[in-house]
Amino acid sequence: AAEILALNPRITLIGRLLPSVDARWMFEHGVSAVESARTFIDEQKGRYQINPLIKLWEGHNEFNPRTPEEMIWYADLEKERLRLLALMGLRGGIGGFSVGTPDLSLWPYFYPAIEAALQYKGVLTVHEYFAMWAWWMTGKFQINPQEDEGDTGWTTLRYRKVIRSFP
């Protein structure tokens, strides 16, 4: 981190640490969103402290909500995680959804986490990548050759769908 920041001190380094128990397990075992966030932060706190040059930390990796209930729970987890990070002088990246998820209809249930990210100077993270070609499933390069997604896509450029679909 020190070497990278020496080259350009304006760079924001983003850290990601995987917890011993992921969000899916916590949700399915009835652990509250707030308790899940606290468990995550408590487990990572020492790692944050030994990496003082990293000021922005991602959360759970690729929790993929399938229902409004799951998305509401995850939004509450992310809100609390951001609040706890802010108390330590850190920022957070929320979301971390895997490529192609969540379904666009679920995004409004995540708005409270996005509002918390704005409040605590966090960022929204999504995973976008492809197989074969960078333009795979973007624009006219769909599985169905009759479909055209314009300047958006499903595995890359999906973030544009999210931004444009919701106020």
mmCIF file of C-alpha atoms in Angstrom:
data_model
loop_
_atom_site.group_PDB
_atom_site.id
_atom_site.type_symbol
_atom_site.label_atom_id
_atom_site.label_comp_id
_atom_site.label_asym_id
_atom_site.label_seq_id
_atom_site.Cartn_x
_atom_site.Cartn_y
_atom_site.Cartn_z
ATOM 1 C CA ALA A 1 0.000 0.000 0.000
ATOM 2 C CA ALA A 2 2.791 2.412 0.885
ATOM 3 C CA GLU A 3 4.538 1.835 -2.458
ATOM 4 C CA ILE A 4 1.339 2.429 -4.422
ATOM 5 C CA LEU A 5 0.458 5.580 -2.497
ATOM 6 C CA ALA A 6 4.027 6.863 -2.932
ATOM 7 C CA LEU A 7 3.457 6.728 -6.687
ATOM 8 C CA ASN A 8 0.136 8.558 -6.427
ATOM 9 C CA PRO A 9 -1.211 9.688 -3.044
ATOM 10 C CA ARG A 10 -4.639 10.456 -4.583
ATOM 11 C CA ILE A 11 -5.351 6.776 -5.170
ATOM 12 C CA THR A 12 -8.024 5.219 -2.997
ATOM 13 C CA LEU A 13 -7.012 1.730 -2.009
ATOM 14 C CA ILE A 14 -9.892 -0.666 -1.467
ATOM 15 C CA GLY A 15 -9.459 -3.673 0.789
ATOM 16 C CA ARG A 16 -11.471 -6.866 0.861
ATOM 17 C CA LEU A 17 -11.273 -9.504 3.551
ATOM 18 C CA LEU A 18 -13.425 -12.593 3.549
ATOM 19 C CA PRO A 19 -15.166 -13.468 6.809
ATOM 20 C CA SER A 20 -15.170 -16.917 8.350
ATOM 21 C CA VAL A 21 -18.974 -17.041 8.014
ATOM 22 C CA ASP A 22 -20.622 -15.492 4.983
ATOM 23 C CA ALA A 23 -23.816 -13.472 4.799
ATOM 24 C CA ARG A 24 -25.825 -16.257 3.156
ATOM 25 C CA TRP A 25 -25.183 -18.557 6.132
ATOM 26 C CA MET A 26 -26.091 -15.793 8.587
ATOM 27 C CA PHE A 27 -29.331 -14.986 6.778
ATOM 28 C CA GLU A 28 -30.359 -18.632 6.496
ATOM 29 C CA HIS A 29 -29.633 -19.220 10.191
ATOM 30 C CA GLY A 30 -31.727 -16.286 11.358
ATOM 31 C CA VAL A 31 -28.896 -14.027 12.513
ATOM 32 C CA SER A 32 -30.137 -10.441 12.465
ATOM 33 C CA ALA A 33 -28.664 -8.051 9.947
ATOM 34 C CA VAL A 34 -27.282 -5.803 12.690
ATOM 35 C CA GLU A 35 -25.669 -8.703 14.537
ATOM 36 C CA SER A 36 -24.242 -10.004 11.254
ATOM 37 C CA ALA A 37 -22.645 -6.615 10.561
ATOM 38 C CA ARG A 38 -21.178 -6.439 14.045
ATOM 39 C CA THR A 39 -19.786 -9.964 13.766
ATOM 40 C CA PHE A 40 -18.188 -9.084 10.442
ATOM 41 C CA ILE A 41 -16.580 -5.890 11.780
ATOM 42 C CA ASP A 42 -15.411 -7.532 15.015
ATOM 43 C CA GLU A 43 -13.718 -10.288 13.050
ATOM 44 C CA GLN A 44 -12.000 -7.865 10.647
ATOM 45 C CA LYS A 45 -11.078 -5.070 13.067
ATOM 46 C CA GLY A 46 -7.534 -6.309 13.675
ATOM 47 C CA ARG A 47 -6.887 -6.576 9.956
ATOM 48 C CA TYR A 48 -8.095 -3.039 9.431
ATOM 49 C CA GLN A 49 -5.675 -1.847 12.097
ATOM 50 C CA ILE A 50 -2.638 -3.553 10.549
ATOM 51 C CA ASN A 51 -3.512 -1.994 7.172
ATOM 52 C CA PRO A 52 -3.851 1.686 8.132
ATOM 53 C CA LEU A 53 -3.276 2.975 4.599
ATOM 54 C CA ILE A 54 -6.430 1.280 3.356
ATOM 55 C CA LYS A 55 -9.349 3.527 4.236
ATOM 56 C CA LEU A 56 -12.159 1.869 2.264
ATOM 57 C CA TRP A 57 -13.206 -1.726 2.913
ATOM 58 C CA GLU A 58 -15.592 -4.002 1.062
ATOM 59 C CA GLY A 59 -17.980 -6.274 2.917
ATOM 60 C CA HIS A 60 -19.349 -9.705 2.189
ATOM 61 C CA ASN A 61 -18.468 -11.191 -1.151
ATOM 62 C CA GLU A 62 -21.262 -11.950 -3.614
ATOM 63 C CA PHE A 63 -24.316 -12.199 -1.400
ATOM 64 C CA ASN A 64 -27.021 -12.633 -4.020
ATOM 65 C CA PRO A 65 -30.468 -11.669 -2.732
ATOM 66 C CA ARG A 66 -33.296 -13.526 -4.428
ATOM 67 C CA THR A 67 -36.256 -12.010 -2.607
ATOM 68 C CA PRO A 68 -37.243 -8.606 -1.236
ATOM 69 C CA GLU A 69 -36.840 -10.013 2.290
ATOM 70 C CA GLU A 70 -33.245 -11.016 1.599
ATOM 71 C CA MET A 71 -32.429 -7.651 0.004
ATOM 72 C CA ILE A 72 -33.945 -5.724 2.923
ATOM 73 C CA TRP A 73 -31.901 -7.834 5.361
ATOM 74 C CA TYR A 74 -28.721 -7.246 3.368
ATOM 75 C CA ALA A 75 -29.369 -3.499 3.087
ATOM 76 C CA ASP A 76 -29.721 -3.366 6.885
ATOM 77 C CA LEU A 77 -26.474 -5.312 7.282
ATOM 78 C CA GLU A 78 -24.629 -2.935 4.976
ATOM 79 C CA LYS A 79 -26.052 0.155 6.701
ATOM 80 C CA GLU A 80 -24.802 -1.054 10.068
ATOM 81 C CA ARG A 81 -21.427 -2.110 8.666
ATOM 82 C CA LEU A 82 -20.905 1.367 7.194
ATOM 83 C CA ARG A 83 -21.863 3.003 10.485
ATOM 84 C CA LEU A 84 -19.383 0.847 12.383
ATOM 85 C CA LEU A 85 -16.630 1.524 9.858
ATOM 86 C CA ALA A 86 -17.276 5.268 10.145
ATOM 87 C CA LEU A 87 -16.805 5.050 13.916
ATOM 88 C CA MET A 88 -13.291 3.735 13.183
ATOM 89 C CA GLY A 89 -12.585 6.503 10.657
ATOM 90 C CA LEU A 90 -13.003 4.146 7.709
ATOM 91 C CA ARG A 91 -15.279 3.963 4.681
ATOM 92 C CA GLY A 92 -17.022 1.019 3.084
ATOM 93 C CA GLY A 93 -17.954 -0.436 -0.253
ATOM 94 C CA ILE A 94 -21.478 -1.848 -0.228
ATOM 95 C CA GLY A 95 -23.051 -4.483 -2.419
ATOM 96 C CA GLY A 96 -20.344 -6.739 -3.785
ATOM 97 C CA PHE A 97 -23.011 -8.575 -5.753
ATOM 98 C CA SER A 98 -21.833 -11.209 -8.185
ATOM 99 C CA VAL A 99 -21.956 -10.682 -11.913
ATOM 100 C CA GLY A 100 -25.486 -10.450 -13.283
ATOM 101 C CA THR A 101 -27.167 -10.107 -9.903
ATOM 102 C CA PRO A 102 -29.332 -9.082 -8.192
ATOM 103 C CA ASP A 103 -32.449 -8.964 -10.291
ATOM 104 C CA LEU A 104 -33.212 -5.363 -11.249
ATOM 105 C CA SER A 105 -36.586 -5.547 -9.454
ATOM 106 C CA LEU A 106 -34.778 -5.976 -6.104
ATOM 107 C CA TRP A 107 -32.638 -2.829 -6.267
ATOM 108 C CA PRO A 108 -35.235 -0.490 -4.689
ATOM 109 C CA TYR A 109 -35.019 -2.581 -1.512
ATOM 110 C CA PHE A 110 -31.300 -1.783 -1.374
ATOM 111 C CA TYR A 111 -31.833 1.995 -1.413
ATOM 112 C CA PRO A 112 -31.402 2.345 2.385
ATOM 113 C CA ALA A 113 -27.865 0.954 2.049
ATOM 114 C CA ILE A 114 -27.147 3.317 -0.840
ATOM 115 C CA GLU A 115 -28.391 6.229 1.274
ATOM 116 C CA ALA A 116 -26.064 5.101 4.078
ATOM 117 C CA ALA A 117 -23.183 4.970 1.585
ATOM 118 C CA LEU A 118 -23.908 8.571 0.656
ATOM 119 C CA GLN A 119 -24.062 9.533 4.340
ATOM 120 C CA TYR A 120 -20.802 7.775 5.251
ATOM 121 C CA LYS A 121 -18.921 8.492 1.992
ATOM 122 C CA GLY A 122 -19.038 4.871 0.900
ATOM 123 C CA VAL A 123 -19.173 3.430 -2.587
ATOM 124 C CA LEU A 124 -21.310 0.861 -4.359
ATOM 125 C CA THR A 125 -19.388 -2.142 -5.654
ATOM 126 C CA VAL A 126 -20.615 -4.639 -8.217
ATOM 127 C CA HIS A 127 -18.739 -7.452 -9.877
ATOM 128 C CA GLU A 128 -18.713 -7.243 -13.638
ATOM 129 C CA TYR A 129 -16.694 -9.560 -15.795
ATOM 130 C CA PHE A 130 -17.055 -11.747 -18.804
ATOM 131 C CA ALA A 131 -16.093 -14.936 -20.504
ATOM 132 C CA MET A 132 -14.760 -15.056 -24.013
ATOM 133 C CA TRP A 133 -14.990 -11.344 -25.013
ATOM 134 C CA ALA A 134 -15.294 -8.069 -23.133
ATOM 135 C CA TRP A 135 -18.481 -7.251 -25.043
ATOM 136 C CA TRP A 136 -20.143 -10.619 -24.235
ATOM 137 C CA MET A 137 -23.855 -10.046 -23.450
ATOM 138 C CA THR A 138 -23.589 -6.292 -24.094
ATOM 139 C CA GLY A 139 -25.265 -4.385 -26.900
ATOM 140 C CA LYS A 140 -26.041 -6.663 -29.839
ATOM 141 C CA PHE A 141 -23.909 -9.520 -28.515
ATOM 142 C CA GLN A 142 -26.741 -11.392 -26.790
ATOM 143 C CA ILE A 143 -27.535 -15.082 -26.668
ATOM 144 C CA ASN A 144 -30.654 -14.285 -28.685
ATOM 145 C CA PRO A 145 -29.364 -12.506 -31.825
ATOM 146 C CA GLN A 146 -32.677 -10.596 -32.056
ATOM 147 C CA GLU A 147 -31.984 -8.765 -28.777
ATOM 148 C CA ASP A 148 -29.962 -5.586 -28.360
ATOM 149 C CA GLU A 149 -29.115 -4.103 -24.954
ATOM 150 C CA GLY A 150 -27.730 -0.873 -26.402
ATOM 151 C CA ASP A 151 -24.846 0.506 -24.340
ATOM 152 C CA THR A 152 -25.627 -1.778 -21.397
ATOM 153 C CA GLY A 153 -25.183 -5.461 -20.741
ATOM 154 C CA TRP A 154 -25.800 -8.302 -18.332
ATOM 155 C CA THR A 155 -22.286 -9.357 -17.320
ATOM 156 C CA THR A 156 -20.492 -6.077 -17.999
ATOM 157 C CA LEU A 157 -22.042 -2.604 -18.161
ATOM 158 C CA ARG A 158 -24.908 -3.857 -15.982
ATOM 159 C CA TYR A 159 -24.285 -0.989 -13.583
ATOM 160 C CA ARG A 160 -25.751 1.284 -16.271
ATOM 161 C CA LYS A 161 -29.030 -0.641 -16.097
ATOM 162 C CA VAL A 162 -29.149 -0.074 -12.355
ATOM 163 C CA ILE A 163 -28.353 3.640 -12.589
ATOM 164 C CA ARG A 164 -30.860 4.234 -15.368
ATOM 165 C CA SER A 165 -33.638 2.096 -13.953
ATOM 166 C CA PHE A 166 -33.981 3.850 -10.626
ATOM 167 C CA PRO A 167 -34.110 7.441 -9.469
#
